[in-house]
Amino acid sequence: MTENTPKGDRIAKVLSRAGIASRREAERMIEAGRVAVNGTRITSPALNVTEADKIVVDGKEVGAPERARLWLYHKPSGLVTTTSDEKGRETVFDKLPEDMPRVMSVGRLDLNSEGLLLLTNDGGIKRKLELPSTGWLRKYRVRVKGAPKDDQLEPLRKGMTIDGERFQAMEVVLDRQQGANAWLTVGLREGKNREIRRAMTEIGLHVNRLLRVSYGPFRLNELKPGEVEEIKPKVMRDQLGIELPQGHAEAKSKPKRPGARKLVKKPQGGGKRR
C-alpha cells in the first residue's frame, strides 16, 4: 500500500457490511443524496471512510457493523421480496419479527411463491450466495395442473431457450398425481426471474403452487410460514467459511496438534507400575 492510497473502505462497502443495503443499492442511495458523511451530503460512491467517520443514512446514524449473521425465513405466499413496493403491497420485511435487525434477502421469491428465503445482515454474504459461481442447488416442490408424462419434462432436463434467454438444465422428478394436479421436485442452480414458472409454461404446464424447500445446505424443514430461525455460527463457519465470533466456545479452544499424545498422570503415593 502506498502513502497515496486512501485509508478505510469504500462507503458503499461499509453500508453493505452494516446491513443497510447491498453494495449496488447503497451506491444508488448515495447518488440519490440520501447519505451524509461528517455532516456533508455526498452524491458519489467514490469515497473511502474509516471508523472515525460519522455516516448518516436518511437522517439516521449508521453504527458499527455487527458480526455477519444469517437467517432462514419461511416466506408466505402474497408478499413481495423488496424493501418497498410501488403498488403498496406488503413485503417480507413488513412481516419480520420486531426484534430482527435490518436485513437483506439472498435472491428473491416472487409474489405467489413461498418457502425458504435466506436473510442476512451482511452484504458480503448476500453477494457470495447470489454469485452464479457459487452454484448451490435450490430445490422446489412444484404443483402443476394436469397429468404430465415424464417425457414431457425432458426439455427442462436438457435446458431450453425462452424468448432469447437461455435456461440451464434443471433436475426434475415427477413425484405423484393428486387429483387434477401433479407434484414435481425441481432443482436448479441459477435464479432467473420466474424461471420455473416460465419453463413450465413453455412445455404446456401451469404452476399453481411453488414452494422452495432448500438453498444449498440450508433446508426449510419444519419451519412454519412467517417463522424465522437464525443459523448457528458454527454452521456458518462450516458452510461459508465465516470465522466464529469472539467469545464463542469453539473459538476459544485451540485445535489439537495432529498426533499429539494425551498426558497420563503418574500414580501418586509411590505406587509401582505394572
mmCIF file of C-alpha atoms in Angstrom:
data_model
loop_
_atom_site.group_PDB
_atom_site.id
_atom_site.type_symbol
_atom_site.label_atom_id
_atom_site.label_comp_id
_atom_site.label_asym_id
_atom_site.label_seq_id
_atom_site.Cartn_x
_atom_site.Cartn_y
_atom_site.Cartn_z
ATOM 1 C CA MET A 1 0.000 0.000 0.000
ATOM 2 C CA THR A 2 1.393 3.424 -0.984
ATOM 3 C CA GLU A 3 1.071 6.611 1.034
ATOM 4 C CA ASN A 4 -1.330 7.993 -1.606
ATOM 5 C CA THR A 5 -3.856 5.166 -1.117
ATOM 6 C CA PRO A 6 -6.890 6.456 0.848
ATOM 7 C CA LYS A 7 -7.422 4.829 4.229
ATOM 8 C CA GLY A 8 -10.528 2.832 5.059
ATOM 9 C CA ASP A 9 -13.080 1.190 2.764
ATOM 10 C CA ARG A 10 -15.420 2.433 0.076
ATOM 11 C CA ILE A 11 -18.574 3.952 1.532
ATOM 12 C CA ALA A 12 -20.888 1.529 -0.333
ATOM 13 C CA LYS A 13 -18.958 -1.457 1.060
ATOM 14 C CA VAL A 14 -19.271 -0.087 4.603
ATOM 15 C CA LEU A 15 -23.028 0.442 4.207
ATOM 16 C CA SER A 16 -23.364 -3.079 2.847
ATOM 17 C CA ARG A 17 -21.464 -4.602 5.781
ATOM 18 C CA ALA A 18 -23.673 -2.639 8.172
ATOM 19 C CA GLY A 19 -26.764 -4.278 6.675
ATOM 20 C CA ILE A 20 -28.147 -1.075 5.160
ATOM 21 C CA ALA A 21 -28.360 -2.389 1.589
ATOM 22 C CA SER A 22 -26.407 -4.348 -0.978
ATOM 23 C CA ARG A 23 -23.368 -2.545 -2.361
ATOM 24 C CA ARG A 24 -25.110 -1.704 -5.615
ATOM 25 C CA GLU A 25 -28.244 -0.480 -3.805
ATOM 26 C CA ALA A 26 -26.047 1.587 -1.469
ATOM 27 C CA GLU A 27 -24.453 3.276 -4.482
ATOM 28 C CA ARG A 28 -27.904 4.231 -5.750
ATOM 29 C CA MET A 29 -28.812 5.616 -2.303
ATOM 30 C CA ILE A 30 -25.650 7.743 -2.360
ATOM 31 C CA GLU A 31 -26.370 9.048 -5.869
ATOM 32 C CA ALA A 32 -29.896 9.954 -4.695
ATOM 33 C CA GLY A 33 -28.416 12.150 -1.938
ATOM 34 C CA ARG A 34 -29.620 10.000 0.975
ATOM 35 C CA VAL A 35 -26.192 9.599 2.604
ATOM 36 C CA ALA A 36 -24.103 12.123 4.558
ATOM 37 C CA VAL A 37 -20.546 11.741 5.886
ATOM 38 C CA ASN A 38 -19.388 14.000 8.714
ATOM 39 C CA GLY A 39 -22.317 16.336 8.141
ATOM 40 C CA THR A 40 -21.837 16.663 4.372
ATOM 41 C CA ARG A 41 -24.258 15.075 1.927
ATOM 42 C CA ILE A 42 -22.458 13.017 -0.733
ATOM 43 C CA THR A 43 -23.608 12.035 -4.222
ATOM 44 C CA SER A 44 -20.663 9.911 -5.386
ATOM 45 C CA PRO A 45 -19.687 6.468 -4.030
ATOM 46 C CA ALA A 46 -16.027 7.196 -4.838
ATOM 47 C CA LEU A 47 -15.194 7.877 -1.194
ATOM 48 C CA ASN A 48 -13.308 5.883 1.426
ATOM 49 C CA VAL A 49 -14.367 6.087 5.073
ATOM 50 C CA THR A 50 -12.943 4.814 8.349
ATOM 51 C CA GLU A 51 -14.395 4.075 11.795
ATOM 52 C CA ALA A 52 -13.696 7.698 12.736
ATOM 53 C CA ASP A 53 -16.195 8.998 10.151
ATOM 54 C CA LYS A 54 -19.818 9.666 11.049
ATOM 55 C CA ILE A 55 -22.180 8.197 8.433
ATOM 56 C CA VAL A 56 -25.879 9.092 8.304
ATOM 57 C CA VAL A 57 -28.481 7.469 6.024
ATOM 58 C CA ASP A 58 -31.933 9.038 5.724
ATOM 59 C CA GLY A 59 -31.253 11.026 8.891
ATOM 60 C CA LYS A 60 -30.200 8.009 10.991
ATOM 61 C CA GLU A 61 -26.629 7.395 12.070
ATOM 62 C CA VAL A 62 -25.080 4.130 10.927
ATOM 63 C CA GLY A 63 -23.468 2.233 13.791
ATOM 64 C CA ALA A 64 -20.567 -0.178 13.710
ATOM 65 C CA PRO A 65 -21.385 -3.342 11.753
ATOM 66 C CA GLU A 66 -22.500 -6.406 13.697
ATOM 67 C CA ARG A 67 -20.912 -9.792 13.130
ATOM 68 C CA ALA A 68 -22.141 -11.497 9.989
ATOM 69 C CA ARG A 69 -25.423 -13.323 10.596
ATOM 70 C CA LEU A 70 -27.777 -15.456 8.501
ATOM 71 C CA TRP A 71 -31.421 -16.485 8.989
ATOM 72 C CA LEU A 72 -33.856 -18.970 7.458
ATOM 73 C CA TYR A 73 -37.280 -17.446 6.767
ATOM 74 C CA HIS A 74 -40.410 -19.249 5.594
ATOM 75 C CA LYS A 75 -41.860 -16.726 3.162
ATOM 76 C CA PRO A 76 -45.658 -16.946 2.886
ATOM 77 C CA SER A 77 -47.362 -16.507 -0.475
ATOM 78 C CA GLY A 78 -48.629 -12.972 -1.174
ATOM 79 C CA LEU A 79 -45.575 -10.992 -0.022
ATOM 80 C CA VAL A 80 -43.078 -9.246 -2.307
ATOM 81 C CA THR A 81 -39.346 -9.619 -1.666
ATOM 82 C CA THR A 82 -38.394 -5.937 -1.818
ATOM 83 C CA THR A 83 -37.846 -3.292 0.849
ATOM 84 C CA SER A 84 -40.686 -1.222 -0.622
ATOM 85 C CA ASP A 85 -43.308 -1.726 -3.312
ATOM 86 C CA GLU A 86 -44.606 0.870 -5.749
ATOM 87 C CA LYS A 87 -48.042 -0.792 -5.677
ATOM 88 C CA GLY A 88 -48.261 -0.624 -1.884
ATOM 89 C CA ARG A 89 -48.209 -4.404 -1.423
ATOM 90 C CA GLU A 90 -46.894 -5.931 1.801
ATOM 91 C CA THR A 91 -43.254 -7.019 1.771
ATOM 92 C CA VAL A 92 -41.442 -9.797 3.621
ATOM 93 C CA PHE A 93 -39.709 -7.089 5.654
ATOM 94 C CA ASP A 94 -43.065 -5.760 6.883
ATOM 95 C CA LYS A 95 -43.786 -9.162 8.420
ATOM 96 C CA LEU A 96 -40.481 -9.966 10.136
ATOM 97 C CA PRO A 97 -40.332 -10.095 13.961
ATOM 98 C CA GLU A 98 -39.805 -6.683 15.552
ATOM 99 C CA ASP A 99 -36.548 -7.738 17.219
ATOM 100 C CA MET A 100 -34.901 -8.573 13.869
ATOM 101 C CA PRO A 101 -32.050 -6.251 12.840
ATOM 102 C CA ARG A 102 -32.016 -4.659 9.412
ATOM 103 C CA VAL A 103 -31.541 -7.470 6.891
ATOM 104 C CA MET A 104 -31.344 -8.136 3.159
ATOM 105 C CA SER A 105 -32.702 -11.098 1.219
ATOM 106 C CA VAL A 106 -30.443 -13.509 -0.624
ATOM 107 C CA GLY A 107 -32.126 -13.571 -4.014
ATOM 108 C CA ARG A 108 -35.896 -13.383 -4.242
ATOM 109 C CA LEU A 109 -39.094 -15.372 -4.323
ATOM 110 C CA ASP A 110 -41.873 -13.858 -6.401
ATOM 111 C CA LEU A 111 -45.228 -12.732 -5.026
ATOM 112 C CA ASN A 112 -47.025 -16.073 -5.344
ATOM 113 C CA SER A 113 -44.069 -18.286 -4.416
ATOM 114 C CA GLU A 114 -43.405 -19.446 -0.870
ATOM 115 C CA GLY A 115 -40.866 -21.325 1.193
ATOM 116 C CA LEU A 116 -37.231 -20.849 2.132
ATOM 117 C CA LEU A 117 -35.749 -17.370 1.840
ATOM 118 C CA LEU A 118 -32.315 -16.610 3.291
ATOM 119 C CA LEU A 119 -31.859 -13.284 5.087
ATOM 120 C CA THR A 120 -28.568 -11.685 6.128
ATOM 121 C CA ASN A 121 -27.267 -8.502 7.727
ATOM 122 C CA ASP A 122 -24.049 -8.685 5.684
ATOM 123 C CA GLY A 123 -23.747 -7.543 2.075
ATOM 124 C CA GLY A 124 -20.687 -9.721 1.511
ATOM 125 C CA ILE A 125 -22.614 -12.890 2.385
ATOM 126 C CA LYS A 126 -25.524 -11.815 0.181
ATOM 127 C CA ARG A 127 -23.228 -11.262 -2.780
ATOM 128 C CA LYS A 128 -21.351 -14.534 -2.201
ATOM 129 C CA LEU A 129 -24.518 -16.646 -2.055
ATOM 130 C CA GLU A 130 -26.040 -14.984 -5.131
ATOM 131 C CA LEU A 131 -22.987 -15.385 -7.384
ATOM 132 C CA PRO A 132 -23.586 -17.890 -10.217
ATOM 133 C CA SER A 133 -20.141 -19.346 -9.472
ATOM 134 C CA THR A 134 -21.411 -20.472 -6.037
ATOM 135 C CA GLY A 135 -23.687 -22.863 -7.915
ATOM 136 C CA TRP A 136 -25.662 -24.096 -4.938
ATOM 137 C CA LEU A 137 -28.604 -26.315 -5.809
ATOM 138 C CA ARG A 138 -32.005 -24.857 -4.937
ATOM 139 C CA LYS A 139 -34.864 -27.333 -4.656
ATOM 140 C CA TYR A 140 -38.570 -26.632 -5.087
ATOM 141 C CA ARG A 141 -41.807 -28.559 -4.646
ATOM 142 C CA VAL A 142 -43.925 -27.596 -7.635
ATOM 143 C CA ARG A 143 -47.614 -28.332 -8.184
ATOM 144 C CA VAL A 144 -48.856 -28.154 -11.767
ATOM 145 C CA LYS A 145 -52.312 -28.516 -13.270
ATOM 146 C CA GLY A 146 -52.821 -31.629 -15.347
ATOM 147 C CA ALA A 147 -51.265 -35.071 -15.636
ATOM 148 C CA PRO A 148 -47.819 -34.662 -17.228
ATOM 149 C CA LYS A 149 -45.876 -37.655 -18.514
ATOM 150 C CA ASP A 150 -42.193 -37.997 -17.730
ATOM 151 C CA ASP A 151 -41.131 -37.441 -21.352
ATOM 152 C CA GLN A 152 -42.978 -34.095 -21.356
ATOM 153 C CA LEU A 153 -40.468 -32.887 -18.743
ATOM 154 C CA GLU A 154 -37.407 -33.847 -20.778
ATOM 155 C CA PRO A 155 -36.852 -30.359 -22.326
ATOM 156 C CA LEU A 156 -36.429 -28.980 -18.782
ATOM 157 C CA ARG A 157 -33.685 -31.533 -18.085
ATOM 158 C CA LYS A 158 -31.807 -30.641 -21.278
ATOM 159 C CA GLY A 159 -32.026 -26.859 -20.852
ATOM 160 C CA MET A 160 -34.075 -24.536 -23.040
ATOM 161 C CA THR A 161 -34.194 -21.068 -24.569
ATOM 162 C CA ILE A 162 -37.257 -18.905 -23.923
ATOM 163 C CA ASP A 163 -37.669 -15.512 -25.628
ATOM 164 C CA GLY A 164 -33.952 -15.499 -26.370
ATOM 165 C CA GLU A 165 -32.948 -16.267 -22.768
ATOM 166 C CA ARG A 166 -31.074 -19.499 -22.069
ATOM 167 C CA PHE A 167 -32.155 -21.565 -19.055
ATOM 168 C CA GLN A 168 -29.756 -24.155 -17.709
ATOM 169 C CA ALA A 169 -30.750 -27.798 -17.358
ATOM 170 C CA MET A 170 -32.951 -28.500 -14.329
ATOM 171 C CA GLU A 171 -33.276 -31.589 -12.177
ATOM 172 C CA VAL A 172 -36.924 -32.662 -12.485
ATOM 173 C CA VAL A 173 -38.653 -35.604 -10.803
ATOM 174 C CA LEU A 174 -42.341 -36.435 -11.264
ATOM 175 C CA ASP A 175 -43.421 -37.360 -7.725
ATOM 176 C CA ARG A 176 -47.148 -38.122 -7.754
ATOM 177 C CA GLN A 177 -50.533 -37.335 -9.217
ATOM 178 C CA GLN A 178 -53.046 -35.773 -6.810
ATOM 179 C CA GLY A 179 -56.459 -35.381 -8.395
ATOM 180 C CA ALA A 180 -56.301 -32.803 -11.167
ATOM 181 C CA ASN A 181 -52.746 -31.790 -10.193
ATOM 182 C CA ALA A 182 -49.282 -33.316 -10.211
ATOM 183 C CA TRP A 183 -46.406 -32.700 -7.792
ATOM 184 C CA LEU A 184 -42.835 -32.328 -9.065
ATOM 185 C CA THR A 185 -39.475 -31.787 -7.371
ATOM 186 C CA VAL A 186 -37.344 -29.316 -9.314
ATOM 187 C CA GLY A 187 -33.697 -28.430 -8.685
ATOM 188 C CA LEU A 188 -31.779 -25.586 -10.326
ATOM 189 C CA ARG A 189 -28.523 -23.724 -9.824
ATOM 190 C CA GLU A 190 -29.449 -20.283 -11.117
ATOM 191 C CA GLY A 191 -32.105 -17.829 -10.066
ATOM 192 C CA LYS A 192 -33.533 -16.074 -13.097
ATOM 193 C CA ASN A 193 -36.806 -14.199 -12.761
ATOM 194 C CA ARG A 194 -39.798 -16.575 -12.590
ATOM 195 C CA GLU A 195 -37.596 -19.274 -14.131
ATOM 196 C CA ILE A 196 -39.591 -22.356 -13.130
ATOM 197 C CA ARG A 197 -42.977 -20.827 -13.980
ATOM 198 C CA ARG A 198 -41.768 -19.667 -17.404
ATOM 199 C CA ALA A 199 -40.165 -23.020 -18.184
ATOM 200 C CA MET A 200 -43.289 -24.959 -17.177
ATOM 201 C CA THR A 201 -45.489 -22.679 -19.289
ATOM 202 C CA GLU A 202 -43.187 -23.317 -22.257
ATOM 203 C CA ILE A 203 -43.929 -27.076 -22.108
ATOM 204 C CA GLY A 204 -47.662 -26.545 -21.592
ATOM 205 C CA LEU A 205 -47.935 -26.798 -17.785
ATOM 206 C CA HIS A 206 -49.453 -24.247 -15.411
ATOM 207 C CA VAL A 207 -47.859 -23.864 -11.954
ATOM 208 C CA ASN A 208 -50.436 -23.307 -9.214
ATOM 209 C CA ARG A 209 -48.111 -23.706 -6.239
ATOM 210 C CA LEU A 210 -44.348 -23.280 -5.848
ATOM 211 C CA LEU A 211 -42.519 -23.917 -2.572
ATOM 212 C CA ARG A 212 -38.737 -23.641 -2.156
ATOM 213 C CA VAL A 213 -37.560 -26.311 0.284
ATOM 214 C CA SER A 214 -33.783 -25.843 0.238
ATOM 215 C CA TYR A 215 -30.991 -23.486 -0.792
ATOM 216 C CA GLY A 216 -27.669 -25.332 -0.893
ATOM 217 C CA PRO A 217 -27.146 -26.939 2.539
ATOM 218 C CA PHE A 218 -29.892 -24.872 4.182
ATOM 219 C CA ARG A 219 -33.325 -26.517 4.455
ATOM 220 C CA LEU A 220 -36.841 -25.350 5.261
ATOM 221 C CA ASN A 221 -37.601 -28.470 7.315
ATOM 222 C CA GLU A 222 -40.461 -27.834 9.783
ATOM 223 C CA LEU A 223 -40.285 -24.029 9.725
ATOM 224 C CA LYS A 224 -43.854 -22.679 9.528
ATOM 225 C CA PRO A 225 -44.953 -19.777 7.274
ATOM 226 C CA GLY A 226 -43.735 -16.469 8.721
ATOM 227 C CA GLU A 227 -41.233 -18.102 11.107
ATOM 228 C CA VAL A 228 -37.559 -17.129 11.268
ATOM 229 C CA GLU A 229 -34.635 -19.209 12.515
ATOM 230 C CA GLU A 230 -31.052 -17.990 12.858
ATOM 231 C CA ILE A 231 -28.203 -20.133 11.542
ATOM 232 C CA LYS A 232 -25.684 -21.022 14.256
ATOM 233 C CA PRO A 233 -22.163 -19.505 13.960
ATOM 234 C CA LYS A 234 -20.613 -22.989 13.779
ATOM 235 C CA VAL A 235 -22.764 -23.855 10.735
ATOM 236 C CA MET A 236 -21.804 -20.558 9.081
ATOM 237 C CA ARG A 237 -18.154 -21.405 9.661
ATOM 238 C CA ASP A 238 -18.524 -24.906 8.227
ATOM 239 C CA GLN A 239 -20.648 -23.921 5.210
ATOM 240 C CA LEU A 240 -19.461 -20.393 4.401
ATOM 241 C CA GLY A 241 -16.023 -20.111 5.974
ATOM 242 C CA ILE A 242 -17.195 -17.306 8.305
ATOM 243 C CA GLU A 243 -14.972 -17.008 11.382
ATOM 244 C CA LEU A 244 -16.581 -17.751 14.719
ATOM 245 C CA PRO A 245 -17.372 -14.632 16.795
ATOM 246 C CA GLN A 246 -15.125 -13.715 19.705
ATOM 247 C CA GLY A 247 -16.220 -15.438 22.900
ATOM 248 C CA HIS A 248 -17.646 -18.483 21.124
ATOM 249 C CA ALA A 249 -16.767 -21.674 22.988
ATOM 250 C CA GLU A 250 -15.125 -23.325 19.988
ATOM 251 C CA ALA A 251 -13.295 -20.130 19.048
ATOM 252 C CA LYS A 252 -11.541 -20.194 22.439
ATOM 253 C CA SER A 253 -10.357 -23.787 22.313
ATOM 254 C CA LYS A 254 -7.141 -24.460 20.454
ATOM 255 C CA PRO A 255 -7.156 -27.347 17.983
ATOM 256 C CA LYS A 256 -5.047 -30.318 18.964
ATOM 257 C CA ARG A 257 -1.841 -30.905 17.066
ATOM 258 C CA PRO A 258 -2.002 -33.912 14.752
ATOM 259 C CA GLY A 259 -0.583 -36.940 16.544
ATOM 260 C CA ALA A 260 -0.442 -35.173 19.912
ATOM 261 C CA ARG A 261 -0.358 -37.663 22.769
ATOM 262 C CA LYS A 262 -2.574 -37.343 25.805
ATOM 263 C CA LEU A 263 -0.607 -36.926 29.051
ATOM 264 C CA VAL A 264 -1.329 -39.567 31.678
ATOM 265 C CA LYS A 265 -0.811 -38.640 35.307
ATOM 266 C CA LYS A 266 1.553 -40.895 37.253
ATOM 267 C CA PRO A 267 0.022 -42.645 40.268
ATOM 268 C CA GLN A 268 0.725 -40.851 43.492
ATOM 269 C CA GLY A 269 1.953 -42.359 46.790
ATOM 270 C CA GLY A 270 4.861 -44.244 45.273
ATOM 271 C CA GLY A 271 2.692 -46.819 43.575
ATOM 272 C CA LYS A 272 4.515 -49.260 41.343
ATOM 273 C CA ARG A 273 3.984 -49.519 37.623
ATOM 274 C CA ARG A 274 2.548 -52.761 36.373
#
